[in-house]
Amino acid sequence: MNKGQKHRKIRFFKNYFQDFFDKQSKKVKAKIVWTFDLVEDLQRVPETYLKHIENTEGLYEIRVQLGSDIFRIFCFFDHGQLVVLANGFQKKTQKTPRNEIEFALKIKAEYESEK
């Protein structure tokens, strides 16, 4: 793969993600940015970093882990290549909280109605 060629471009929708990102520590921010680079650069992103959320229409989570802290950032594809980031949260339980998924789906619907 030639350097600099990205397989997908991460784009942000409104301030949903930025609000979450701003609250994180420097180390967490660095790990999130590192993970985003990986998601953009790799042709096939391992499920460790990007996973489809079961029983949703096209909702994915970017998975960021720093030590024992686990973060999830919701996203979805637009035109196959574009990953649009919605909200993020720190994961404290095994299961992704339903309200976080509902919120992400609401943002996705908002995005789709505005484009």
PDB file of C-alpha atoms in Angstrom, residues 13-14 16 107-115:
ATOM      1  CA  PHE A  13     -21.158  15.618  12.093  1.00  0.00           C
ATOM      2  CA  LYS A  14     -21.926  18.738  14.140  1.00  0.00           C
ATOM      3  CA  TYR A  16     -21.540  15.475  18.987  1.00  0.00           C
ATOM      4  CA  ILE A 107     -27.880  11.424  15.148  1.00  0.00           C
ATOM      5  CA  LYS A 108     -27.629   9.169  12.075  1.00  0.00           C
ATOM      6  CA  ALA A 109     -31.264   9.944  11.168  1.00  0.00           C
ATOM      7  CA  GLU A 110     -30.604  13.656  11.703  1.00  0.00           C
ATOM      8  CA  TYR A 111     -27.558  13.457   9.414  1.00  0.00           C
ATOM      9  CA  GLU A 112     -29.496  11.636   6.710  1.00  0.00           C
ATOM     10  CA  SER A 113     -32.387  14.098   6.793  1.00  0.00           C
ATOM     11  CA  GLU A 114     -30.016  17.053   6.438  1.00  0.00           C
ATOM     12  CA  LYS A 115     -27.777  15.914   3.593  1.00  0.00           C
TER      13      LYS A 115
END
